[in-house]
Amino acid sequence: MENFSWECSTRVRSGQGCVREYLAEMVRTFAPGGQNILLGYGGGSVKKNGAYDDIMAVLTEMGYSHADAQETDGCGPCSYKIVEFTGIMSNPTLAKMLEGAELARRNNIGLIIGAGGGSVMDCCKAVSVQAGYDGDAWEDFWMQGKPMTHRVVPCGVVVTMPATGSEVNGCAVLTNEETKIKCDRDYPEMNPAFALMDPAYTLTMPVRQMKAGTFDILSHIMETYFSWPLEPNPADDISEALMKGLIRDFRAALADPQDMQARSNIMWTASLAENRIIKTGKSKDFQAHNMEHQLSAYTNCNHGEGLAVLHPVYYRHIYKAGLAKFVSFARNVWGLTEKDAEGFRVSCGSTMSDDEALALAGIDALAAFIQEAGLPTTLRDLGFGEDERKLLPEIAESCFISGGAFRPMTAAEILEIYNECW
Ligand code: NZQ
Ligand code: ZN
C-alpha cells in the first residue's frame, strides 16, 4: 500500500435525539464562555424535519437569543446571539460562501453551525475558512492549494441528509459561477469540530434525494476502491464490506423509506466512506467525481444522479488497467462466479478471459442495480437537451484529471464517455 497519514478530528454523536442531548456540550466546548453563533441552512427543510426546532430549543435554553429578537427587544450586549445564514443552495456557489463569511465577520461570530446536507455543510465549512482569513480563500486554497495556517472559525454540523460524508472530512465543494469551475479541497483544518447525526431527520427526504444521496455514498467507496494498489489490503477489505452493506440497506430503504434501521445504517456508512479510513494507503481515483462536478458546474445537475449515469460507462473504459480489482468487485461485492463469467461470454459471443468476463459482468451488475434503484442512466434522464449536448466538448475540456486513477483520462476520452452517456 502507499504511505499515508490519517486523522479525523471531528467529534461525532449519533442517534435519535442527539442534538438535544449533545449540542449544549459542543457549544460550551467550541464557543467557551459564549460567543455569537452563525446558523446556516438551506431552503427550509430543516424546519420540517425537526433539526431547526431542536437546535433553537437547546441554544435558547443556554441563553442565546435570535439576532432579530435582540434588535426588537433591545437585549443587552451580554446576551449572545444567533445569526441566521439562510438559503444555501444545492451545489453552493462561491458568492454564497462570501455572503456567509461577510455575515460572520460583521457579527463577530465565534461558532458556525451548519444544518442540512452536503451543500449546507460544505458552504458553512468554507465560510469558517474565509471568515477568519484576510486574503482570497477561493484563490489561495481551492485554486492553489496553499497550506492553511490561519485560525479557522470552528464549525459544527447537524446532518439531515446522508450522502457526501462532509460531516467527517475536511472537504468543501464550491462552484465559481463566473469561471464555471466546481472544485473540492480537503484540508484537515476544515474537518467539522463536531457532527450531530440524528437519522430521524432524514425521514423527510424526498425519495429521489434519498436515492441520489445513497448512490453518492456508493460512488465514494468505489472511487477509492478502484485505485492503486491492486493487491488486497485492509482499506479495500473494509470497502467491500461497506459496499455490500450499503447495497443491502439501499434495497431496504427503497422497499420501505421509513425503515429506521436502514436509514441509520446508510447515514453511518456515508461517514465511514468519507472519514478517510478507506483511503488509507490508496491512490484514490475520483475521476468520475471530477467529470460529474463539471457537468454540474455547467448545468447544476444533481450530484448523485450525475454519478449514477457516469460510473458504469467510465468503468467499462478503465477496467483493463485495474483488472484484478474489478474481478474482486464482481466476486466479493456482487457474489459472481466463473459461471457468471461464462454466461457473460456467451451473451456477447466473445472469447475473452475469465477475469475480463467476470470484471465486465461485475460492471453490468452495478449498472443493473442503478436501474433497479430507479436512478437515471443517461444524460437525457438528467434533463440534458440539445443545448447542453453542444456544451459537452467544452465541459470535457474543463475537467480536472485525476492523478490517482488506474489510467489517466484525456479530454477527448472524457468527451467519448459523455457521448456514451447521452
Ligand atoms: O435546501 P434544503 O431545504 O436543506 O433541502 C435540501 C436540498 O434541496 C434537501 N434536504 C436535505 N435534507 C433533507 C432535505 N429535504 C428533506 N428532508 C431532509 N432531511 O435535499 C436537497 C439536496 O441537498 P444537498 O445538500 O444539495 O445534497 P447533498 O448532500 O448531495 O450535497 C451535494 C453537494 O455536496 C458536494 C456536491 O458536489 C454538491 O455540491 N459534495 C461534497 C463532498 C464533500 N464535502 O466531501 C463530496 C461529494 O462527493 C460531493 O462532491
Ligand atoms: Zn460525491
GROMACS .gro file of C-alpha atoms and ligand atoms in nm:
model
  473
    1MET     CA    1   0.000   0.000   0.000
    2GLU     CA    2   0.102   0.365  -0.037
    3ASN     CA    3   0.235   0.566   0.259
    4PHE     CA    4  -0.032   0.764   0.438
    5SER     CA    5  -0.119   0.999   0.724
    6TRP     CA    6  -0.458   0.954   0.884
    7GLU     CA    7  -0.655   1.176   1.115
    8CYS     CA    8  -1.018   1.262   1.173
    9SER     CA    9  -1.064   1.526   1.436
   10THR     CA   10  -1.446   1.552   1.423
   11ARG     CA   11  -1.641   1.460   1.737
   12VAL     CA   12  -1.936   1.250   1.624
   13ARG     CA   13  -2.251   1.197   1.828
   14SER     CA   14  -2.509   0.980   1.656
   15GLY     CA   15  -2.862   0.859   1.723
   16GLN     CA   16  -3.216   0.979   1.772
   17GLY     CA   17  -3.233   1.283   1.999
   18CYS     CA   18  -2.858   1.352   1.978
   19VAL     CA   19  -2.898   1.727   1.914
   20ARG     CA   20  -3.099   1.780   2.232
   21GLU     CA   21  -2.854   1.556   2.419
   22TYR     CA   22  -2.518   1.687   2.297
   23LEU     CA   23  -2.543   2.028   2.130
   24ALA     CA   24  -2.504   2.226   2.453
   25GLU     CA   25  -2.188   2.034   2.541
   26MET     CA   26  -2.046   2.103   2.193
   27VAL     CA   27  -2.128   2.474   2.211
   28ARG     CA   28  -1.964   2.501   2.555
   29THR     CA   29  -1.656   2.323   2.418
   30PHE     CA   30  -1.614   2.513   2.092
   31ALA     CA   31  -1.753   2.854   2.194
   32PRO     CA   32  -1.627   2.863   2.553
   33GLY     CA   33  -1.774   3.138   2.766
   34GLY     CA   34  -2.036   3.212   2.500
   35GLN     CA   35  -1.989   3.363   2.154
   36ASN     CA   36  -2.220   3.465   1.874
   37ILE     CA   37  -2.336   3.174   1.659
   38LEU     CA   38  -2.399   3.168   1.284
   39LEU     CA   39  -2.668   2.912   1.200
   40GLY     CA   40  -2.650   2.813   0.832
   41TYR     CA   41  -2.918   2.618   0.648
   42GLY     CA   42  -3.070   2.569   0.304
   43GLY     CA   43  -3.415   2.617   0.159
   44GLY     CA   44  -3.610   2.535   0.474
   45SER     CA   45  -3.619   2.155   0.501
   46VAL     CA   46  -3.465   2.191   0.849
   47LYS     CA   47  -3.789   2.348   0.964
   48LYS     CA   48  -3.982   2.037   0.862
   49ASN     CA   49  -3.752   1.761   0.978
   50GLY     CA   50  -3.714   1.885   1.337
   51ALA     CA   51  -3.348   1.992   1.323
   52TYR     CA   52  -3.415   2.366   1.343
   53ASP     CA   53  -3.651   2.335   1.640
   54ASP     CA   54  -3.408   2.111   1.826
   55ILE     CA   55  -3.114   2.347   1.770
   56MET     CA   56  -3.312   2.656   1.868
   57ALA     CA   57  -3.451   2.485   2.180
   58VAL     CA   58  -3.103   2.396   2.303
   59LEU     CA   59  -2.949   2.735   2.224
   60THR     CA   60  -3.239   2.926   2.378
   61GLU     CA   61  -3.211   2.721   2.692
   62MET     CA   62  -2.841   2.812   2.703
   63GLY     CA   63  -2.935   3.181   2.698
   64TYR     CA   64  -2.874   3.256   2.333
   65SER     CA   65  -3.131   3.473   2.160
   66HIS     CA   66  -3.219   3.525   1.797
   67ALA     CA   67  -3.049   3.830   1.643
   68ASP     CA   68  -3.387   3.964   1.519
   69ALA     CA   69  -3.535   3.934   1.868
   70GLN     CA   70  -3.238   4.118   2.015
   71GLU     CA   71  -3.296   4.408   1.778
   72THR     CA   72  -3.664   4.442   1.865
   73ASP     CA   73  -3.639   4.360   2.236
   74GLY     CA   74  -3.319   4.556   2.290
   75CYS     CA   75  -3.138   4.273   2.466
   76GLY     CA   76  -2.813   4.376   2.629
   77PRO     CA   77  -2.474   4.303   2.480
   78CYS     CA   78  -2.406   4.034   2.741
   79SER     CA   79  -2.658   3.807   2.570
   80TYR     CA   80  -2.502   3.618   2.283
   81LYS     CA   81  -2.696   3.597   1.961
   82ILE     CA   82  -2.787   3.351   1.687
   83VAL     CA   83  -2.750   3.496   1.338
   84GLU     CA   84  -2.919   3.303   1.059
   85PHE     CA   85  -2.745   3.243   0.725
   86THR     CA   86  -3.023   3.105   0.508
   87GLY     CA   87  -3.090   2.992   0.151
   88ILE     CA   88  -2.774   2.791   0.096
   89MET     CA   89  -2.847   2.629  -0.238
   90SER     CA   90  -2.760   2.281  -0.367
   91ASN     CA   91  -2.418   2.297  -0.531
   92PRO     CA   92  -2.329   2.607  -0.326
   93THR     CA   93  -2.167   2.897  -0.505
   94LEU     CA   94  -1.859   3.095  -0.417
   95ALA     CA   95  -2.080   3.406  -0.398
   96LYS     CA   96  -2.298   3.241  -0.132
   97MET     CA   97  -1.992   3.143   0.069
   98LEU     CA   98  -1.863   3.502   0.056
   99GLU     CA   99  -2.205   3.627   0.174
  100GLY     CA  100  -2.180   3.395   0.476
  101ALA     CA  101  -1.823   3.500   0.553
  102GLU     CA  102  -1.923   3.867   0.546
  103LEU     CA  103  -2.216   3.794   0.780
  104ALA     CA  104  -1.982   3.609   1.015
  105ARG     CA  105  -1.729   3.890   1.026
  106ARG     CA  106  -1.992   4.161   1.071
  107ASN     CA  107  -2.147   3.979   1.365
  108ASN     CA  108  -1.825   3.872   1.533
  109ILE     CA  109  -1.919   3.506   1.504
  110GLY     CA  110  -1.732   3.259   1.726
  111LEU     CA  111  -1.902   2.937   1.617
  112ILE     CA  112  -2.075   2.830   1.295
  113ILE     CA  113  -2.340   2.556   1.289
  114GLY     CA  114  -2.447   2.418   0.950
  115ALA     CA  115  -2.770   2.216   0.948
  116GLY     CA  116  -2.854   2.026   0.630
  117GLY     CA  117  -2.699   1.810   0.360
  118GLY     CA  118  -2.361   1.828   0.191
  119SER     CA  119  -2.429   2.167   0.032
  120VAL     CA  120  -2.502   2.338   0.362
  121MET     CA  121  -2.215   2.164   0.539
  122ASP     CA  122  -1.966   2.245   0.262
  123CYS     CA  123  -2.073   2.608   0.241
  124CYS     CA  124  -2.051   2.654   0.621
  125LYS     CA  125  -1.711   2.484   0.634
  126ALA     CA  126  -1.586   2.718   0.362
  127VAL     CA  127  -1.736   3.018   0.544
  128SER     CA  128  -1.540   2.912   0.852
  129VAL     CA  129  -1.220   2.933   0.647
  130GLN     CA  130  -1.291   3.267   0.475
  131ALA     CA  131  -1.435   3.437   0.785
  132GLY     CA  132  -1.102   3.414   0.963
  133TYR     CA  133  -0.886   3.494   0.658
  134ASP     CA  134  -0.780   3.831   0.522
  135GLY     CA  135  -0.695   3.702   0.174
  136ASP     CA  136  -0.896   3.538  -0.105
  137ALA     CA  137  -0.968   3.187   0.028
  138TRP     CA  138  -1.102   3.058  -0.305
  139GLU     CA  139  -0.786   3.157  -0.490
  140ASP     CA  140  -0.536   3.058  -0.222
  141PHE     CA  141  -0.689   2.730  -0.101
  142TRP     CA  142  -0.934   2.600  -0.362
  143MET     CA  143  -0.735   2.706  -0.667
  144GLN     CA  144  -0.377   2.697  -0.543
  145GLY     CA  145  -0.396   2.452  -0.252
  146LYS     CA  146  -0.168   2.662  -0.029
  147PRO     CA  147  -0.111   2.545   0.331
  148MET     CA  148  -0.384   2.666   0.567
  149THR     CA  149  -0.211   2.828   0.863
  150HIS     CA  150  -0.467   3.086   0.984
  151ARG     CA  151  -0.724   3.025   1.258
  152VAL     CA  152  -1.040   2.877   1.109
  153VAL     CA  153  -1.363   2.972   1.292
  154PRO     CA  154  -1.492   2.647   1.449
  155CYS     CA  155  -1.777   2.491   1.253
  156GLY     CA  156  -2.004   2.211   1.370
  157VAL     CA  157  -2.272   2.037   1.165
  158VAL     CA  158  -2.614   1.884   1.216
  159VAL     CA  159  -2.665   1.630   0.938
  160THR     CA  160  -3.011   1.598   0.781
  161MET     CA  161  -2.918   1.405   0.468
  162PRO     CA  162  -2.657   1.129   0.439
  163ALA     CA  163  -2.454   1.140   0.118
  164THR     CA  164  -2.135   1.338   0.096
  165GLY     CA  165  -1.971   1.246   0.427
  166SER     CA  166  -1.886   1.615   0.457
  167GLU     CA  167  -1.964   1.583   0.830
  168VAL     CA  168  -1.641   1.392   0.894
  169ASN     CA  169  -1.396   1.520   0.636
  170GLY     CA  170  -1.214   1.839   0.553
  171CYS     CA  171  -1.360   1.869   0.207
  172ALA     CA  172  -1.580   2.151   0.082
  173VAL     CA  173  -1.704   2.176  -0.276
  174LEU     CA  174  -1.787   2.518  -0.418
  175THR     CA  175  -1.891   2.638  -0.762
  176ASN     CA  176  -1.741   2.956  -0.903
  177GLU     CA  177  -2.021   3.065  -1.132
  178GLU     CA  178  -1.804   3.315  -1.317
  179THR     CA  179  -1.526   3.075  -1.416
  180LYS     CA  180  -1.759   2.771  -1.426
  181ILE     CA  181  -1.527   2.573  -1.202
  182LYS     CA  182  -1.663   2.340  -0.938
  183CYS     CA  183  -1.375   2.248  -0.712
  184ASP     CA  184  -1.324   2.044  -0.397
  185ARG     CA  185  -1.042   2.075  -0.148
  186ASP     CA  186  -0.971   1.865   0.157
  187TYR     CA  187  -0.786   2.026   0.449
  188PRO     CA  188  -0.774   1.868   0.797
  189GLU     CA  189  -0.835   2.223   0.929
  190MET     CA  190  -1.177   2.214   0.760
  191ASN     CA  191  -1.298   1.900   0.937
  192PRO     CA  192  -1.609   1.997   1.132
  193ALA     CA  193  -1.543   2.040   1.504
  194PHE     CA  194  -1.845   1.820   1.572
  195ALA     CA  195  -2.114   1.630   1.381
  196LEU     CA  196  -2.455   1.553   1.529
  197MET     CA  197  -2.628   1.280   1.330
  198ASP     CA  198  -2.992   1.203   1.404
  199PRO     CA  199  -3.127   0.957   1.144
  200ALA     CA  200  -3.484   1.063   1.223
  201TYR     CA  201  -3.417   1.393   1.041
  202THR     CA  202  -3.357   1.201   0.719
  203LEU     CA  203  -3.708   1.056   0.704
  204THR     CA  204  -3.847   1.370   0.538
  205MET     CA  205  -3.605   1.344   0.245
  206PRO     CA  206  -3.783   1.303  -0.088
  207VAL     CA  207  -3.724   0.951  -0.223
  208ARG     CA  208  -3.544   1.094  -0.526
  209GLN     CA  209  -3.296   1.269  -0.297
  210MET     CA  210  -3.254   0.958  -0.084
  211LYS     CA  211  -3.163   0.757  -0.395
  212ALA     CA  212  -2.917   1.019  -0.522
  213GLY     CA  213  -2.750   1.057  -0.184
  214THR     CA  214  -2.715   0.684  -0.130
  215PHE     CA  215  -2.561   0.638  -0.473
  216ASP     CA  216  -2.314   0.917  -0.393
  217ILE     CA  217  -2.202   0.712  -0.091
  218LEU     CA  218  -2.150   0.404  -0.308
  219SER     CA  219  -1.959   0.619  -0.553
  220HIS     CA  220  -1.722   0.746  -0.280
  221ILE     CA  221  -1.639   0.389  -0.185
  222MET     CA  222  -1.593   0.276  -0.547
  223GLU     CA  223  -1.380   0.577  -0.640
  224THR     CA  224  -1.143   0.484  -0.358
  225TYR     CA  225  -1.154   0.106  -0.405
  226PHE     CA  226  -1.086   0.127  -0.780
  227SER     CA  227  -0.742   0.279  -0.738
  228TRP     CA  228  -0.388   0.159  -0.662
  229PRO     CA  229  -0.276  -0.075  -0.517
  230LEU     CA  230  -0.438  -0.376  -0.679
  231GLU     CA  231  -0.316  -0.615  -0.408
  232PRO     CA  232  -0.556  -0.699  -0.125
  233ASN     CA  233  -0.523  -0.452   0.164
  234PRO     CA  234  -0.715  -0.356   0.481
  235ALA     CA  235  -0.873  -0.043   0.328
  236ASP     CA  236  -1.023  -0.241   0.038
  237ASP     CA  237  -1.140  -0.516   0.275
  238ILE     CA  238  -1.340  -0.253   0.465
  239SER     CA  239  -1.466  -0.106   0.138
  240GLU     CA  240  -1.602  -0.440   0.018
  241ALA     CA  241  -1.791  -0.487   0.344
  242LEU     CA  242  -1.926  -0.131   0.326
  243MET     CA  243  -2.042  -0.172  -0.035
  244LYS     CA  244  -2.225  -0.498   0.040
  245GLY     CA  245  -2.393  -0.347   0.345
  246LEU     CA  246  -2.487  -0.030   0.161
  247ILE     CA  247  -2.647  -0.223  -0.125
  248ARG     CA  248  -2.849  -0.423   0.132
  249ASP     CA  249  -2.958  -0.107   0.317
  250PHE     CA  250  -3.033   0.079  -0.006
  251ARG     CA  251  -3.269  -0.202  -0.110
  252ALA     CA  252  -3.435  -0.196   0.234
  253ALA     CA  253  -3.481   0.183   0.220
  254LEU     CA  254  -3.626   0.161  -0.132
  255ALA     CA  255  -3.875  -0.103  -0.018
  256ASP     CA  256  -3.969   0.100   0.290
  257PRO     CA  257  -3.839   0.458   0.301
  258GLN     CA  258  -3.939   0.481   0.668
  259ASP     CA  259  -3.714   0.186   0.769
  260MET     CA  260  -3.516   0.349   1.052
  261GLN     CA  261  -3.262   0.069   1.072
  262ALA     CA  262  -3.177   0.105   0.704
  263ARG     CA  263  -3.172   0.486   0.726
  264SER     CA  264  -2.942   0.478   1.031
  265ASN     CA  265  -2.708   0.232   0.860
  266ILE     CA  266  -2.695   0.444   0.545
  267MET     CA  267  -2.619   0.755   0.750
  268TRP     CA  268  -2.322   0.598   0.925
  269THR     CA  269  -2.198   0.433   0.605
  270ALA     CA  270  -2.182   0.779   0.444
  271SER     CA  271  -1.947   0.886   0.722
  272LEU     CA  272  -1.738   0.568   0.718
  273ALA     CA  273  -1.691   0.614   0.344
  274GLU     CA  274  -1.554   0.963   0.387
  275ASN     CA  275  -1.372   0.979   0.723
  276ARG     CA  276  -1.062   0.885   0.519
  277ILE     CA  277  -1.023   0.538   0.677
  278ILE     CA  278  -1.088   0.354   0.348
  279LYS     CA  279  -0.849   0.595   0.174
  280THR     CA  280  -0.550   0.485   0.383
  281GLY     CA  281  -0.279   0.352   0.154
  282LYS     CA  282  -0.490   0.409  -0.162
  283SER     CA  283  -0.411   0.638  -0.456
  284LYS     CA  284  -0.781   0.742  -0.484
  285ASP     CA  285  -0.931   0.795  -0.827
  286PHE     CA  286  -1.233   1.033  -0.810
  287GLN     CA  287  -1.225   1.090  -1.188
  288ALA     CA  288  -1.599   1.017  -1.207
  289HIS     CA  289  -1.646   1.290  -0.947
  290ASN     CA  290  -1.432   1.531  -1.150
  291MET     CA  291  -1.641   1.456  -1.459
  292GLU     CA  292  -1.966   1.499  -1.265
  293HIS     CA  293  -1.853   1.821  -1.095
  294GLN     CA  294  -1.803   1.991  -1.430
  295LEU     CA  295  -2.138   1.865  -1.563
  296SER     CA  296  -2.284   2.021  -1.251
  297ALA     CA  297  -2.081   2.344  -1.287
  298TYR     CA  298  -2.236   2.395  -1.632
  299THR     CA  299  -2.588   2.260  -1.575
  300ASN     CA  300  -2.644   2.247  -1.195
  301CYS     CA  301  -2.743   1.878  -1.224
  302ASN     CA  302  -2.784   1.663  -0.914
  303HIS     CA  303  -2.451   1.524  -0.789
  304GLY     CA  304  -2.554   1.166  -0.701
  305GLU     CA  305  -2.767   1.130  -1.014
  306GLY     CA  306  -2.483   1.251  -1.236
  307LEU     CA  307  -2.255   0.992  -1.079
  308ALA     CA  308  -2.507   0.713  -1.139
  309VAL     CA  309  -2.502   0.794  -1.510
  310LEU     CA  310  -2.123   0.813  -1.537
  311HIS     CA  311  -1.993   0.522  -1.331
  312PRO     CA  312  -2.067   0.213  -1.543
  313VAL     CA  313  -1.959   0.386  -1.863
  314TYR     CA  314  -1.636   0.512  -1.707
  315TYR     CA  315  -1.557   0.170  -1.564
  316ARG     CA  316  -1.602  -0.003  -1.899
  317HIS     CA  317  -1.330   0.236  -2.022
  318ILE     CA  318  -1.073   0.166  -1.749
  319TYR     CA  319  -1.136  -0.190  -1.624
  320LYS     CA  320  -0.844  -0.345  -1.811
  321ALA     CA  321  -0.596  -0.120  -1.631
  322GLY     CA  322  -0.722  -0.236  -1.289
  323LEU     CA  323  -0.847  -0.581  -1.381
  324ALA     CA  324  -0.772  -0.759  -1.051
  325LYS     CA  325  -0.975  -0.505  -0.854
  326PHE     CA  326  -1.272  -0.530  -1.092
  327VAL     CA  327  -1.260  -0.910  -1.055
  328SER     CA  328  -1.264  -0.878  -0.673
  329PHE     CA  329  -1.557  -0.636  -0.702
  330ALA     CA  330  -1.754  -0.888  -0.909
  331ARG     CA  331  -1.677  -1.175  -0.672
  332ASN     CA  332  -1.681  -1.011  -0.329
  333VAL     CA  333  -1.947  -0.742  -0.372
  334TRP     CA  334  -2.187  -0.897  -0.621
  335GLY     CA  335  -2.114  -1.264  -0.544
  336LEU     CA  336  -2.045  -1.352  -0.908
  337THR     CA  337  -1.854  -1.667  -1.008
  338GLU     CA  338  -1.694  -1.831  -1.312
  339LYS     CA  339  -2.045  -1.940  -1.411
  340ASP     CA  340  -2.146  -1.575  -1.445
  341ALA     CA  341  -1.827  -1.506  -1.641
  342GLU     CA  342  -1.919  -1.788  -1.879
  343GLY     CA  343  -2.274  -1.654  -1.909
  344PHE     CA  344  -2.137  -1.309  -1.991
  345ARG     CA  345  -1.901  -1.450  -2.253
  346VAL     CA  346  -2.179  -1.644  -2.421
  347SER     CA  347  -2.416  -1.344  -2.414
  348CYS     CA  348  -2.171  -1.132  -2.610
  349GLY     CA  349  -2.023  -1.414  -2.821
  350SER     CA  350  -1.670  -1.335  -2.708
  351THR     CA  351  -1.359  -1.540  -2.630
  352MET     CA  352  -1.228  -1.305  -2.362
  353SER     CA  353  -1.054  -1.442  -2.050
  354ASP     CA  354  -1.241  -1.546  -1.736
  355ASP     CA  355  -1.108  -1.245  -1.549
  356GLU     CA  356  -1.216  -1.000  -1.815
  357ALA     CA  357  -1.562  -1.155  -1.844
  358LEU     CA  358  -1.602  -1.151  -1.465
  359ALA     CA  359  -1.489  -0.789  -1.443
  360LEU     CA  360  -1.739  -0.683  -1.710
  361ALA     CA  361  -2.017  -0.890  -1.552
  362GLY     CA  362  -1.946  -0.705  -1.225
  363ILE     CA  363  -1.983  -0.368  -1.401
  364ASP     CA  364  -2.308  -0.495  -1.556
  365ALA     CA  365  -2.429  -0.591  -1.206
  366LEU     CA  366  -2.361  -0.233  -1.095
  367ALA     CA  367  -2.549  -0.095  -1.396
  368ALA     CA  368  -2.843  -0.329  -1.328
  369PHE     CA  369  -2.853  -0.213  -0.966
  370ILE     CA  370  -2.863   0.152  -1.077
  371GLN     CA  371  -3.166   0.065  -1.291
  372GLU     CA  372  -3.327  -0.136  -1.011
  373ALA     CA  373  -3.291   0.169  -0.783
  374GLY     CA  374  -3.466   0.386  -1.041
  375LEU     CA  375  -3.170   0.620  -1.078
  376PRO     CA  376  -3.105   0.800  -1.408
  377THR     CA  377  -2.889   0.611  -1.656
  378THR     CA  378  -2.839   0.869  -1.934
  379LEU     CA  379  -2.761   1.239  -1.959
  380ARG     CA  380  -3.105   1.280  -2.114
  381ASP     CA  381  -3.254   1.131  -1.794
  382LEU     CA  382  -3.072   1.412  -1.610
  383GLY     CA  383  -3.268   1.662  -1.815
  384PHE     CA  384  -2.998   1.743  -2.070
  385GLY     CA  385  -3.127   1.865  -2.406
  386GLU     CA  386  -2.962   1.967  -2.731
  387ASP     CA  387  -2.831   2.294  -2.577
  388GLU     CA  388  -2.646   2.102  -2.307
  389ARG     CA  389  -2.523   1.849  -2.563
  390LYS     CA  390  -2.347   2.125  -2.753
  391LEU     CA  391  -2.161   2.217  -2.435
  392LEU     CA  392  -2.016   1.869  -2.381
  393PRO     CA  393  -1.681   1.933  -2.560
  394GLU     CA  394  -1.623   2.246  -2.352
  395ILE     CA  395  -1.725   2.065  -2.032
  396ALA     CA  396  -1.490   1.776  -2.113
  397GLU     CA  397  -1.202   2.021  -2.163
  398SER     CA  398  -1.270   2.181  -1.826
  399CYS     CA  399  -1.248   1.860  -1.616
  400PHE     CA  400  -0.971   1.808  -1.364
  401ILE     CA  401  -0.770   1.494  -1.444
  402SER     CA  402  -0.720   1.254  -1.154
  403GLY     CA  403  -0.365   1.158  -1.066
  404GLY     CA  404  -0.478   0.850  -0.871
  405ALA     CA  405  -0.667   0.665  -1.144
  406PHE     CA  406  -0.577   0.325  -1.292
  407ARG     CA  407  -0.539   0.511  -1.621
  408PRO     CA  408  -0.545   0.889  -1.663
  409MET     CA  409  -0.821   1.031  -1.883
  410THR     CA  410  -0.778   1.286  -2.160
  411ALA     CA  411  -1.036   1.548  -2.252
  412ALA     CA  412  -1.103   1.350  -2.573
  413GLU     CA  413  -1.181   1.031  -2.381
  414ILE     CA  414  -1.399   1.220  -2.132
  415LEU     CA  415  -1.598   1.351  -2.427
  416GLU     CA  416  -1.633   0.992  -2.554
  417ILE     CA  417  -1.765   0.892  -2.211
  418TYR     CA  418  -2.011   1.182  -2.206
  419ASN     CA  419  -2.132   1.087  -2.554
  420GLU     CA  420  -2.176   0.724  -2.450
  421CYS     CA  421  -2.379   0.851  -2.153
  422TRP     CA  422  -2.607   1.052  -2.381
  423NZQ     O1  423  -3.203   2.320   0.096
  423NZQ     P1  424  -3.271   2.231   0.190
  423NZQ     O2  425  -3.403   2.282   0.233
  423NZQ     O3  426  -3.185   2.189   0.306
  423NZQ     O4  427  -3.309   2.096   0.107
  423NZQ     C1  428  -3.213   2.001   0.066
  423NZQ     C2  429  -3.180   2.010  -0.082
  423NZQ     O5  430  -3.289   2.058  -0.155
  423NZQ     C3  431  -3.277   1.865   0.074
  423NZQ     N1  432  -3.272   1.803   0.206
  423NZQ     C4  433  -3.165   1.782   0.286
  423NZQ     N2  434  -3.203   1.717   0.398
  423NZQ     C5  435  -3.336   1.699   0.389
  423NZQ     C6  436  -3.380   1.754   0.266
  423NZQ     N3  437  -3.511   1.752   0.229
  423NZQ     C7  438  -3.598   1.696   0.313
  423NZQ     N4  439  -3.563   1.638   0.430
  423NZQ     C8  440  -3.433   1.637   0.471
  423NZQ     N5  441  -3.399   1.579   0.587
  423NZQ     O6  442  -3.203   1.785  -0.017
  423NZQ     C9  443  -3.160   1.866  -0.125
  423NZQ    C10  444  -3.017   1.833  -0.159
  423NZQ     O7  445  -2.933   1.869  -0.055
  423NZQ     P2  446  -2.776   1.885  -0.082
  423NZQ     O8  447  -2.712   1.927   0.046
  423NZQ     O9  448  -2.751   1.970  -0.201
  423NZQ    O10  449  -2.733   1.736  -0.122
  423NZQ     P3  450  -2.600   1.657  -0.098
  423NZQ    O11  451  -2.586   1.616   0.044
  423NZQ    O12  452  -2.598   1.552  -0.200
  423NZQ    O13  453  -2.483   1.761  -0.129
  423NZQ    C11  454  -2.443   1.788  -0.260
  423NZQ    C12  455  -2.324   1.881  -0.262
  423NZQ    O14  456  -2.210   1.823  -0.192
  423NZQ    C13  457  -2.097   1.816  -0.281
  423NZQ    C14  458  -2.165   1.802  -0.416
  423NZQ    O15  459  -2.080   1.828  -0.523
  423NZQ    C15  460  -2.277   1.903  -0.405
  423NZQ    O16  461  -2.227   2.033  -0.420
  423NZQ     N6  462  -2.006   1.711  -0.238
  423NZQ    C16  463  -1.939   1.728  -0.122
  423NZQ    C17  464  -1.844   1.637  -0.079
  423NZQ    C18  465  -1.769   1.653   0.048
  423NZQ     N7  466  -1.782   1.763   0.117
  423NZQ    O17  467  -1.694   1.565   0.088
  423NZQ    C19  468  -1.808   1.520  -0.158
  423NZQ    C20  469  -1.912   1.485  -0.257
  423NZQ    O18  470  -1.856   1.398  -0.349
  423NZQ    C21  471  -1.977   1.600  -0.326
  423NZQ    O19  472  -1.900   1.647  -0.433
  424ZN      ZN  473  -1.981   1.262  -0.411
   0.00000   0.00000   0.00000
